[in-house]
Amino acid sequence: MGLSYSSSKKEYLSDFINLNADFSNHFFIALAGNPNTGKSTVFNSITGLHQHTGNWPGKTVVSTYGEFSYKTKDFIIVDLPGTYSLLASSPEEEVARNFLCFSKLDACIVVIDATCIERNLNLVLQILEITDKVIICLNLMDEAKKKNIKIDINLLSKKLGVPVIPTSARNNIGISNLKDSLYNMCLNKISTNPFKVNYNEKISSTLNYMEPIFKKLFPNKINARWLSLRLLDGDLTLLKTLSNYLNHDFYKLIKGDYFEG
């Protein structure tokens, strides 16, 4: 089965993970983060033993998803490969990028290391370009405390424009708050205003030209700003996936057929 925006949620996600039951009434969550942020520990704390593993279709990259319930709602959470970016220079990055862009997620949790926040922000900002429905899991707070690192959680949340939940997953601290925030976000009880990078005048002008075109071509199907940025980056690995997903010839598009004048 190929990618298709018109597919049901279960059918569509089957392009990425093996769903052996009907999860049509579940919320679907992505769990992303750099390597060594304790992401897998967060995943285990959230899901317990309700986990399934396999491989991403066509990849040697391991796929893992788990199930959990919270306040009468059911969730599927997919543990994405640990990556430093979504620029698809490795199979892991390509898997993470495609899943975040094309799998009709209800929310994304991004796990970052409280002892080195700056190093994690590259991935955070890239994900914020794709979706507004992001929760930052500020993990390893116990390690930050040992190193006498003080973090203004409210200020960080204000700057990023999304919820920031401090956790120490190995001690199961903050996981209930994380689930509560996730629950409220999936029910649209949380509004976000994600930070967006300000680009130079030339890039901004080009984005202002491209975004309306993509919004018109693909309404409500993909983030037009993110798509414009990736094409400006020359991300050729994305073109085939985009062509399949949107049923559109992106090779023809970037040659100028849609951008003459």
Short mmCIF file of C-alpha atoms in Angstrom, two decimals, residues 28-213:
data_model
loop_
_atom_site.label_atom_id
_atom_site.label_comp_id
_atom_site.label_asym_id
_atom_site.label_seq_id
_atom_site.Cartn_x
_atom_site.Cartn_y
_atom_site.Cartn_z
CA PHE A 28 -1.87 9.00 17.84
CA ILE A 29 1.23 10.52 19.41
CA ALA A 30 4.85 10.75 18.23
CA LEU A 31 7.72 10.67 20.71
CA ALA A 32 10.79 12.40 19.29
CA GLY A 33 14.16 13.51 20.63
CA ASN A 34 17.92 13.46 20.35
CA PRO A 35 19.80 10.29 21.33
CA ASN A 36 20.69 10.05 25.03
CA THR A 37 17.87 12.25 26.31
CA GLY A 38 16.14 9.41 28.16
CA LYS A 39 13.46 9.20 25.46
CA SER A 40 13.13 5.43 25.73
CA THR A 41 12.76 5.72 29.50
CA VAL A 42 9.98 8.27 28.98
CA PHE A 43 8.35 5.85 26.53
CA ASN A 44 8.56 2.98 29.02
CA SER A 45 7.19 5.13 31.83
CA ILE A 46 4.19 6.15 29.72
CA THR A 47 3.33 2.76 28.22
CA GLY A 48 4.52 0.22 30.79
CA LEU A 49 4.57 -3.24 29.18
CA HIS A 50 2.04 -2.45 26.45
CA GLN A 51 4.62 -2.24 23.65
CA HIS A 52 5.16 -3.66 20.17
CA THR A 53 8.37 -3.71 18.12
CA GLY A 54 9.26 -4.35 14.50
CA ASN A 55 10.93 -2.54 11.63
CA TRP A 56 9.87 0.48 9.66
CA PRO A 57 8.71 -0.65 6.18
CA GLY A 58 11.65 -0.85 3.80
CA LYS A 59 14.12 0.07 6.55
CA THR A 60 16.40 -1.71 8.98
CA VAL A 61 15.43 0.90 11.57
CA VAL A 62 13.53 -0.57 14.54
CA SER A 63 9.98 0.67 15.10
CA THR A 64 8.35 0.67 18.52
CA TYR A 65 4.88 1.74 19.56
CA GLY A 66 2.92 1.38 22.75
CA GLU A 67 -0.60 1.78 24.09
CA PHE A 68 -1.93 3.52 27.17
CA SER A 69 -5.17 4.92 28.52
CA TYR A 70 -5.67 8.11 30.47
CA LYS A 71 -8.93 9.61 31.77
CA THR A 72 -11.09 7.29 29.64
CA LYS A 73 -9.18 8.12 26.43
CA ASP A 74 -6.93 5.69 24.55
CA PHE A 75 -3.59 6.56 23.02
CA ILE A 76 -1.02 5.04 20.68
CA ILE A 77 2.47 6.48 21.08
CA VAL A 78 5.21 5.82 18.53
CA ASP A 79 8.82 5.99 19.72
CA LEU A 80 10.68 7.55 16.79
CA PRO A 81 14.40 6.89 16.22
CA GLY A 82 16.63 9.27 18.16
CA THR A 83 17.81 12.00 15.78
CA TYR A 84 19.58 15.35 15.90
CA SER A 85 17.65 16.78 12.95
CA LEU A 86 14.99 16.02 10.33
CA LEU A 87 17.17 16.78 7.30
CA ALA A 88 17.17 13.10 6.29
CA SER A 89 20.90 12.48 6.04
CA SER A 90 20.38 9.03 7.60
CA PRO A 91 17.64 6.34 7.52
CA GLU A 92 16.69 7.27 11.10
CA GLU A 93 16.21 10.94 10.21
CA GLU A 94 14.19 10.04 7.11
CA VAL A 95 11.89 7.78 9.16
CA ALA A 96 11.36 10.45 11.82
CA ARG A 97 10.75 13.19 9.26
CA ASN A 98 8.26 11.21 7.20
CA PHE A 99 6.31 10.05 10.24
CA LEU A 100 6.03 13.55 11.69
CA CYS A 101 5.01 15.06 8.37
CA PHE A 102 2.61 12.51 6.97
CA SER A 103 1.01 10.39 9.69
CA LYS A 104 -1.89 12.62 10.80
CA LEU A 105 -0.66 12.87 14.39
CA ASP A 106 -2.74 14.28 17.20
CA ALA A 107 0.33 15.52 19.08
CA CYS A 108 4.11 15.20 19.34
CA ILE A 109 6.16 14.95 22.52
CA VAL A 110 9.76 16.12 22.09
CA VAL A 111 12.10 14.87 24.81
CA ILE A 112 15.05 17.14 25.57
CA ASP A 113 17.93 16.90 28.04
CA ALA A 114 17.64 19.44 30.85
CA THR A 115 21.43 19.48 31.26
CA CYS A 116 22.07 20.71 27.70
CA ILE A 117 18.92 22.37 26.38
CA GLU A 118 20.67 24.38 23.67
CA ARG A 119 22.00 21.24 21.96
CA ASN A 120 18.45 19.89 21.66
CA LEU A 121 16.84 23.03 20.24
CA ASN A 122 17.75 22.31 16.61
CA LEU A 123 15.35 19.36 16.51
CA VAL A 124 12.73 21.19 18.58
CA LEU A 125 12.64 24.15 16.17
CA GLN A 126 12.43 21.86 13.14
CA ILE A 127 9.45 20.03 14.63
CA LEU A 128 7.77 23.33 15.52
CA GLU A 129 7.97 24.20 11.82
CA ILE A 130 5.89 21.07 11.06
CA THR A 131 3.20 21.09 13.75
CA ASP A 132 1.77 23.36 16.44
CA LYS A 133 0.71 20.39 18.59
CA VAL A 134 3.98 19.94 20.47
CA ILE A 135 4.76 19.27 24.12
CA ILE A 136 8.33 19.59 25.36
CA CYS A 137 9.30 16.90 27.87
CA LEU A 138 12.21 18.45 29.77
CA ASN A 139 13.77 15.21 30.99
CA LEU A 140 16.74 14.42 33.24
CA MET A 141 15.77 17.13 35.70
CA ASP A 142 17.45 15.07 38.42
CA GLU A 143 20.76 15.34 36.55
CA ALA A 144 20.27 19.08 36.08
CA LYS A 145 19.71 19.44 39.81
CA LYS A 146 22.94 17.53 40.56
CA LYS A 147 24.80 19.97 38.31
CA ASN A 148 23.09 22.94 39.97
CA ILE A 149 21.45 23.94 36.68
CA LYS A 150 18.44 26.16 37.28
CA ILE A 151 15.78 26.39 34.57
CA ASP A 152 12.90 28.84 34.35
CA ILE A 153 10.27 26.42 33.03
CA ASN A 154 7.63 29.10 32.53
CA LEU A 155 10.00 31.35 30.58
CA LEU A 156 11.14 28.45 28.38
CA SER A 157 7.52 27.57 27.66
CA LYS A 158 6.74 31.20 26.86
CA LYS A 159 9.71 31.50 24.49
CA LEU A 160 8.94 28.26 22.64
CA GLY A 161 5.20 28.88 22.68
CA VAL A 162 4.30 25.33 23.73
CA PRO A 163 3.91 23.46 27.05
CA VAL A 164 7.14 22.42 28.80
CA ILE A 165 6.81 19.59 31.32
CA PRO A 166 9.79 18.85 33.61
CA THR A 167 10.38 15.13 34.20
CA SER A 168 12.76 12.62 35.65
CA ALA A 169 11.48 9.56 33.83
CA ARG A 170 13.81 7.08 35.53
CA ASN A 171 12.14 8.03 38.81
CA ASN A 172 8.68 8.34 37.21
CA ILE A 173 8.56 12.01 38.22
CA GLY A 174 6.46 14.32 36.06
CA ILE A 175 4.98 11.55 33.89
CA SER A 176 1.45 12.13 35.19
CA ASN A 177 1.76 15.84 34.36
CA LEU A 178 3.02 14.90 30.90
CA LYS A 179 0.02 12.63 30.30
CA ASP A 180 -2.33 15.31 31.57
CA SER A 181 -0.88 17.90 29.19
CA LEU A 182 -1.07 15.41 26.34
CA TYR A 183 -4.69 14.61 27.14
CA ASN A 184 -5.64 18.28 27.15
CA MET A 185 -3.79 18.97 23.92
CA CYS A 186 -5.50 16.10 22.10
CA LEU A 187 -8.87 17.44 23.25
CA ASN A 188 -7.92 20.93 22.01
CA LYS A 189 -7.96 22.35 25.52
CA ILE A 190 -4.45 23.77 25.07
CA SER A 191 -3.63 26.48 22.55
CA THR A 192 -0.05 26.96 21.37
CA ASN A 193 1.88 29.71 19.60
CA PRO A 194 5.10 28.00 18.50
CA PHE A 195 8.29 29.99 18.03
CA LYS A 196 9.18 30.46 14.37
CA VAL A 197 12.67 31.27 13.11
CA ASN A 198 13.03 34.70 11.51
CA TYR A 199 14.91 34.34 8.24
CA ASN A 200 16.72 36.99 6.24
CA GLU A 201 14.84 39.22 3.82
CA LYS A 202 15.59 37.11 0.73
CA ILE A 203 14.40 33.84 2.29
CA SER A 204 11.37 35.50 3.90
CA SER A 205 10.37 37.03 0.58
CA THR A 206 10.63 33.65 -1.15
CA LEU A 207 8.62 31.97 1.61
CA ASN A 208 5.92 34.62 1.30
CA TYR A 209 5.73 33.80 -2.40
CA MET A 210 5.74 30.00 -2.09
CA GLU A 211 3.48 29.45 0.92
CA PRO A 212 0.23 30.70 -0.66
CA ILE A 213 0.86 28.49 -3.70
#
